[in-house]
Amino acid sequence: MSHGIKLLVSGDHACFTRPEMKAERVSYDVMTPSAARGILEAIHWKPAITWVIDAIHVLKPIRFQTLRRNEVGGKVPAGKVKSAMTKGTLDGLALLADEDRQQRATTLLVDVAYVIEAHFTLTDKAGPEDNPGKHLDIFTRRARKGQCFHQPCLGTREFPARFELIDGDRPIPAAVNRSEDLGFMLWDIDHAGDRSSMFFRARMDRGVVRVPAPSSAEIRR
């Protein structure tokens, strides 16, 4: 049994990075299902449920902008961080940004708005106290109030997402009148398995991208 929701998300900028671009960041044309799932999980998620994205409605014209900025080339290794936490010392955690600075270009999206259609299902970690109505109520209540565990973002943390629940019979805003083949798009990462990337052939039909179900043969690795 599934329980569906509709959430309108928007923002000034977004970058849903194509994994095949190694040196410079280049965004997909529209939001990826994995990014949509991340937004829903920021509002409500427990091990007892898993979110499944059904469709993404594109509400504004797709526009790109190129941005060049200074970034730090490296990061502190996770092993050093764990060691510092164990030893209770900050030795070895210093990172001198001035000595590791580099310029990188980003091709990002500007002025975006989407409606996420999704549902959740109960997992095998659901206990006797878990039921679909309970989790649906929690999500809708939190989304109405603008509550979230952490700020949802549009691809990267630098681009926060505004969100608004579309309740009950309220119609979904009209999508852009554009249809095209968007090519292969990241569907999600196999977090329960070997953490490989999974893709699907994305097609936008009058502004709506239908997302294949988790068990679909359309999903490729």
mmCIF file of C-alpha atoms in Angstrom:
data_model
loop_
_atom_site.group_PDB
_atom_site.id
_atom_site.type_symbol
_atom_site.label_atom_id
_atom_site.label_comp_id
_atom_site.label_asym_id
_atom_site.label_seq_id
_atom_site.Cartn_x
_atom_site.Cartn_y
_atom_site.Cartn_z
ATOM 1 C CA MET A 1 0.000 0.000 0.000
ATOM 2 C CA SER A 2 1.411 3.428 -0.909
ATOM 3 C CA HIS A 3 0.650 6.954 0.273
ATOM 4 C CA GLY A 4 1.184 9.848 -2.086
ATOM 5 C CA ILE A 5 2.096 13.481 -1.539
ATOM 6 C CA LYS A 6 2.706 16.508 -3.759
ATOM 7 C CA LEU A 7 5.283 19.110 -2.802
ATOM 8 C CA LEU A 8 6.106 22.346 -4.593
ATOM 9 C CA VAL A 9 9.793 23.279 -4.339
ATOM 10 C CA SER A 10 11.543 26.333 -5.749
ATOM 11 C CA GLY A 11 14.739 28.312 -5.523
ATOM 12 C CA ASP A 12 16.915 30.959 -7.114
ATOM 13 C CA HIS A 13 19.586 28.486 -8.245
ATOM 14 C CA ALA A 14 20.050 24.725 -8.557
ATOM 15 C CA CYS A 15 22.780 22.323 -9.635
ATOM 16 C CA PHE A 16 21.921 18.644 -10.124
ATOM 17 C CA THR A 17 25.415 17.612 -11.083
ATOM 18 C CA ARG A 18 26.022 15.173 -13.917
ATOM 19 C CA PRO A 19 28.373 12.465 -12.565
ATOM 20 C CA GLU A 20 30.123 12.086 -15.936
ATOM 21 C CA MET A 21 31.512 15.632 -15.650
ATOM 22 C CA LYS A 22 34.669 15.295 -13.581
ATOM 23 C CA ALA A 23 36.491 18.621 -13.770
ATOM 24 C CA GLU A 24 33.643 21.140 -13.942
ATOM 25 C CA ARG A 25 30.156 20.890 -12.496
ATOM 26 C CA VAL A 26 27.361 20.760 -15.093
ATOM 27 C CA SER A 27 23.735 20.429 -14.040
ATOM 28 C CA TYR A 28 21.098 18.177 -15.550
ATOM 29 C CA ASP A 29 18.235 20.060 -17.227
ATOM 30 C CA VAL A 30 15.789 19.150 -14.446
ATOM 31 C CA MET A 31 15.801 17.864 -10.900
ATOM 32 C CA THR A 32 16.926 14.251 -10.477
ATOM 33 C CA PRO A 33 14.811 11.710 -8.548
ATOM 34 C CA SER A 34 17.596 11.324 -5.963
ATOM 35 C CA ALA A 35 17.592 15.092 -5.314
ATOM 36 C CA ALA A 36 13.807 15.004 -4.934
ATOM 37 C CA ARG A 37 14.080 12.137 -2.466
ATOM 38 C CA GLY A 38 16.642 14.114 -0.451
ATOM 39 C CA ILE A 39 14.214 17.040 -0.122
ATOM 40 C CA LEU A 40 11.422 14.780 1.148
ATOM 41 C CA GLU A 41 13.754 13.073 3.612
ATOM 42 C CA ALA A 42 14.803 16.471 4.976
ATOM 43 C CA ILE A 43 11.159 17.026 5.989
ATOM 44 C CA HIS A 44 10.367 13.546 7.291
ATOM 45 C CA TRP A 45 12.166 10.250 7.185
ATOM 46 C CA LYS A 46 12.481 7.227 9.445
ATOM 47 C CA PRO A 47 14.011 3.775 8.795
ATOM 48 C CA ALA A 48 10.430 2.494 8.743
ATOM 49 C CA ILE A 49 9.630 4.237 5.451
ATOM 50 C CA THR A 50 11.214 4.692 2.049
ATOM 51 C CA TRP A 51 10.308 7.460 -0.408
ATOM 52 C CA VAL A 52 9.633 6.650 -4.067
ATOM 53 C CA ILE A 53 9.494 9.482 -6.612
ATOM 54 C CA ASP A 54 6.692 9.118 -9.180
ATOM 55 C CA ALA A 55 6.993 12.292 -11.269
ATOM 56 C CA ILE A 56 8.666 15.693 -11.425
ATOM 57 C CA HIS A 57 6.738 18.632 -12.893
ATOM 58 C CA VAL A 58 8.867 21.442 -14.327
ATOM 59 C CA LEU A 59 7.044 24.726 -13.675
ATOM 60 C CA LYS A 60 9.508 27.288 -15.060
ATOM 61 C CA PRO A 61 11.530 27.510 -18.278
ATOM 62 C CA ILE A 62 14.896 25.735 -18.137
ATOM 63 C CA ARG A 63 17.639 28.372 -18.029
ATOM 64 C CA PHE A 64 21.355 27.883 -17.420
ATOM 65 C CA GLN A 65 24.027 30.216 -16.085
ATOM 66 C CA THR A 66 27.765 29.740 -15.857
ATOM 67 C CA LEU A 67 29.550 30.695 -12.682
ATOM 68 C CA ARG A 68 33.294 30.692 -12.000
ATOM 69 C CA ARG A 69 34.527 30.833 -8.439
ATOM 70 C CA ASN A 70 37.417 30.047 -6.156
ATOM 71 C CA GLU A 71 37.225 26.735 -4.319
ATOM 72 C CA VAL A 72 39.462 24.739 -2.011
ATOM 73 C CA GLY A 73 40.937 21.802 -3.919
ATOM 74 C CA GLY A 74 41.137 19.263 -1.091
ATOM 75 C CA LYS A 75 39.447 18.264 2.117
ATOM 76 C CA VAL A 76 40.507 16.783 5.428
ATOM 77 C CA PRO A 77 40.529 12.966 5.144
ATOM 78 C CA ALA A 78 37.761 11.204 7.065
ATOM 79 C CA GLY A 79 40.371 8.972 8.718
ATOM 80 C CA LYS A 80 42.075 11.992 10.288
ATOM 81 C CA VAL A 81 38.760 13.275 11.567
ATOM 82 C CA LYS A 82 37.958 9.929 13.208
ATOM 83 C CA SER A 83 41.430 9.793 14.703
ATOM 84 C CA ALA A 84 41.070 13.313 16.110
ATOM 85 C CA MET A 85 37.706 12.418 17.642
ATOM 86 C CA THR A 86 39.184 9.314 19.246
ATOM 87 C CA LYS A 87 42.279 11.082 20.596
ATOM 88 C CA GLY A 88 40.509 14.315 21.493
ATOM 89 C CA THR A 89 43.045 16.463 19.659
ATOM 90 C CA LEU A 90 42.939 18.715 16.591
ATOM 91 C CA ASP A 91 46.447 17.800 15.411
ATOM 92 C CA GLY A 92 46.564 17.107 11.673
ATOM 93 C CA LEU A 93 43.189 18.682 10.890
ATOM 94 C CA ALA A 94 44.518 22.033 9.647
ATOM 95 C CA LEU A 95 43.715 22.930 6.021
ATOM 96 C CA LEU A 96 45.303 26.066 4.551
ATOM 97 C CA ALA A 97 42.837 27.343 1.973
ATOM 98 C CA ASP A 98 45.260 29.898 0.494
ATOM 99 C CA GLU A 99 47.673 27.099 -0.455
ATOM 100 C CA ASP A 100 45.069 24.844 -2.063
ATOM 101 C CA ARG A 101 42.828 27.273 -3.933
ATOM 102 C CA GLN A 102 41.651 26.675 -7.489
ATOM 103 C CA GLN A 103 39.128 28.112 -9.926
ATOM 104 C CA ARG A 104 36.271 25.932 -11.125
ATOM 105 C CA ALA A 105 33.338 26.665 -13.396
ATOM 106 C CA THR A 106 29.769 25.581 -12.667
ATOM 107 C CA THR A 107 26.917 25.439 -15.170
ATOM 108 C CA LEU A 108 23.815 25.752 -13.012
ATOM 109 C CA LEU A 109 20.093 26.340 -13.335
ATOM 110 C CA VAL A 110 18.476 29.663 -12.397
ATOM 111 C CA ASP A 111 14.988 30.440 -11.080
ATOM 112 C CA VAL A 112 13.638 26.899 -10.772
ATOM 113 C CA ALA A 113 10.333 25.491 -9.536
ATOM 114 C CA TYR A 114 9.131 21.888 -9.498
ATOM 115 C CA VAL A 115 6.314 19.798 -8.115
ATOM 116 C CA ILE A 116 7.433 16.467 -6.717
ATOM 117 C CA GLU A 117 4.883 13.661 -6.858
ATOM 118 C CA ALA A 118 5.930 10.827 -4.581
ATOM 119 C CA HIS A 119 4.727 8.123 -2.238
ATOM 120 C CA PHE A 120 6.259 6.121 0.558
ATOM 121 C CA THR A 121 6.111 2.466 1.500
ATOM 122 C CA LEU A 122 6.828 0.782 4.800
ATOM 123 C CA THR A 123 10.104 -1.121 5.048
ATOM 124 C CA ASP A 124 10.941 -4.312 6.916
ATOM 125 C CA LYS A 125 12.223 -2.084 9.739
ATOM 126 C CA ALA A 126 8.711 -0.852 10.499
ATOM 127 C CA GLY A 127 7.576 -1.822 13.971
ATOM 128 C CA PRO A 128 4.107 -2.378 15.473
ATOM 129 C CA GLU A 129 3.884 1.341 16.242
ATOM 130 C CA ASP A 130 4.431 2.277 12.582
ATOM 131 C CA ASN A 131 1.496 2.654 10.247
ATOM 132 C CA PRO A 132 1.068 4.601 6.976
ATOM 133 C CA GLY A 133 -1.422 7.065 8.403
ATOM 134 C CA LYS A 134 0.963 8.061 11.172
ATOM 135 C CA HIS A 135 3.851 8.845 8.825
ATOM 136 C CA LEU A 136 1.611 10.600 6.305
ATOM 137 C CA ASP A 137 0.237 12.819 9.084
ATOM 138 C CA ILE A 138 3.735 13.638 10.318
ATOM 139 C CA PHE A 139 4.921 14.574 6.837
ATOM 140 C CA THR A 140 1.914 16.736 5.970
ATOM 141 C CA ARG A 141 1.987 18.515 9.324
ATOM 142 C CA ARG A 142 5.695 19.274 9.070
ATOM 143 C CA ALA A 143 5.469 20.351 5.420
ATOM 144 C CA ARG A 144 2.546 22.712 6.144
ATOM 145 C CA LYS A 145 4.529 24.376 8.941
ATOM 146 C CA GLY A 146 7.752 24.551 6.938
ATOM 147 C CA GLN A 147 9.526 22.239 9.376
ATOM 148 C CA CYS A 148 12.549 20.178 8.364
ATOM 149 C CA PHE A 149 15.382 18.287 10.019
ATOM 150 C CA HIS A 150 17.891 20.169 7.889
ATOM 151 C CA GLN A 151 17.506 22.769 5.149
ATOM 152 C CA PRO A 152 16.455 21.027 1.898
ATOM 153 C CA CYS A 153 18.619 21.959 -1.059
ATOM 154 C CA LEU A 154 18.452 21.962 -4.841
ATOM 155 C CA GLY A 155 21.341 19.688 -5.682
ATOM 156 C CA THR A 156 24.007 21.254 -3.451
ATOM 157 C CA ARG A 157 23.949 22.823 0.010
ATOM 158 C CA GLU A 158 24.670 26.248 -1.451
ATOM 159 C CA PHE A 159 21.258 26.374 -3.108
ATOM 160 C CA PRO A 160 18.478 26.117 -0.479
ATOM 161 C CA ALA A 161 15.009 24.994 -1.516
ATOM 162 C CA ARG A 162 11.742 26.643 -0.526
ATOM 163 C CA PHE A 163 8.904 24.152 -0.168
ATOM 164 C CA GLU A 164 5.123 24.174 0.099
ATOM 165 C CA LEU A 165 2.713 21.265 0.467
ATOM 166 C CA ILE A 166 -0.018 20.905 -2.166
ATOM 167 C CA ASP A 167 -2.916 19.702 -0.075
ATOM 168 C CA GLY A 168 -5.828 17.485 -1.000
ATOM 169 C CA ASP A 169 -7.643 18.426 -4.179
ATOM 170 C CA ARG A 170 -5.628 21.594 -4.824
ATOM 171 C CA PRO A 171 -4.527 21.389 -8.486
ATOM 172 C CA ILE A 172 -0.875 21.132 -9.468
ATOM 173 C CA PRO A 173 0.371 24.383 -11.106
ATOM 174 C CA ALA A 174 0.729 24.167 -14.869
ATOM 175 C CA ALA A 175 4.033 22.781 -16.118
ATOM 176 C CA VAL A 176 6.019 24.254 -19.002
ATOM 177 C CA ASN A 177 4.789 23.255 -22.447
ATOM 178 C CA ARG A 178 7.978 21.514 -23.504
ATOM 179 C CA SER A 179 8.680 17.931 -24.534
ATOM 180 C CA GLU A 180 12.075 16.414 -25.193
ATOM 181 C CA ASP A 181 14.392 13.488 -24.561
ATOM 182 C CA LEU A 182 16.693 14.458 -21.666
ATOM 183 C CA GLY A 183 19.031 11.507 -22.117
ATOM 184 C CA PHE A 184 20.222 9.216 -19.344
ATOM 185 C CA MET A 185 19.742 10.708 -15.886
ATOM 186 C CA LEU A 186 20.846 9.588 -12.443
ATOM 187 C CA TRP A 187 17.955 7.737 -10.788
ATOM 188 C CA ASP A 188 19.662 7.128 -7.438
ATOM 189 C CA ILE A 189 22.544 5.435 -5.659
ATOM 190 C CA ASP A 190 22.136 1.823 -4.561
ATOM 191 C CA HIS A 191 22.627 2.553 -0.863
ATOM 192 C CA ALA A 192 21.360 -0.891 0.178
ATOM 193 C CA GLY A 193 23.720 -2.711 -2.183
ATOM 194 C CA ASP A 194 27.075 -1.961 -3.761
ATOM 195 C CA ARG A 195 26.506 1.835 -3.825
ATOM 196 C CA SER A 196 26.627 1.894 -7.612
ATOM 197 C CA SER A 197 24.920 4.629 -9.621
ATOM 198 C CA MET A 198 21.614 3.784 -11.306
ATOM 199 C CA PHE A 199 20.295 5.624 -14.374
ATOM 200 C CA PHE A 200 17.137 5.828 -16.467
ATOM 201 C CA ARG A 201 16.225 7.374 -19.796
ATOM 202 C CA ALA A 202 14.481 10.626 -18.847
ATOM 203 C CA ARG A 203 11.845 12.042 -21.144
ATOM 204 C CA MET A 204 9.954 15.238 -20.470
ATOM 205 C CA ASP A 205 6.415 15.218 -21.845
ATOM 206 C CA ARG A 206 4.743 18.655 -21.650
ATOM 207 C CA GLY A 207 6.885 19.559 -18.668
ATOM 208 C CA VAL A 208 6.442 16.305 -16.736
ATOM 209 C CA VAL A 209 9.157 13.693 -16.198
ATOM 210 C CA ARG A 210 7.737 10.301 -15.202
ATOM 211 C CA VAL A 211 10.132 8.333 -12.978
ATOM 212 C CA PRO A 212 10.290 4.533 -13.261
ATOM 213 C CA ALA A 213 9.486 2.444 -10.177
ATOM 214 C CA PRO A 214 12.389 0.846 -8.235
ATOM 215 C CA SER A 215 11.757 -2.580 -9.767
ATOM 216 C CA SER A 216 11.449 -1.272 -13.331
ATOM 217 C CA ALA A 217 13.532 -2.714 -16.165
ATOM 218 C CA GLU A 218 14.137 0.881 -17.319
ATOM 219 C CA ILE A 219 16.671 1.382 -14.520
ATOM 220 C CA ARG A 220 20.233 0.586 -15.579
ATOM 221 C CA ARG A 221 23.558 0.415 -13.780
#
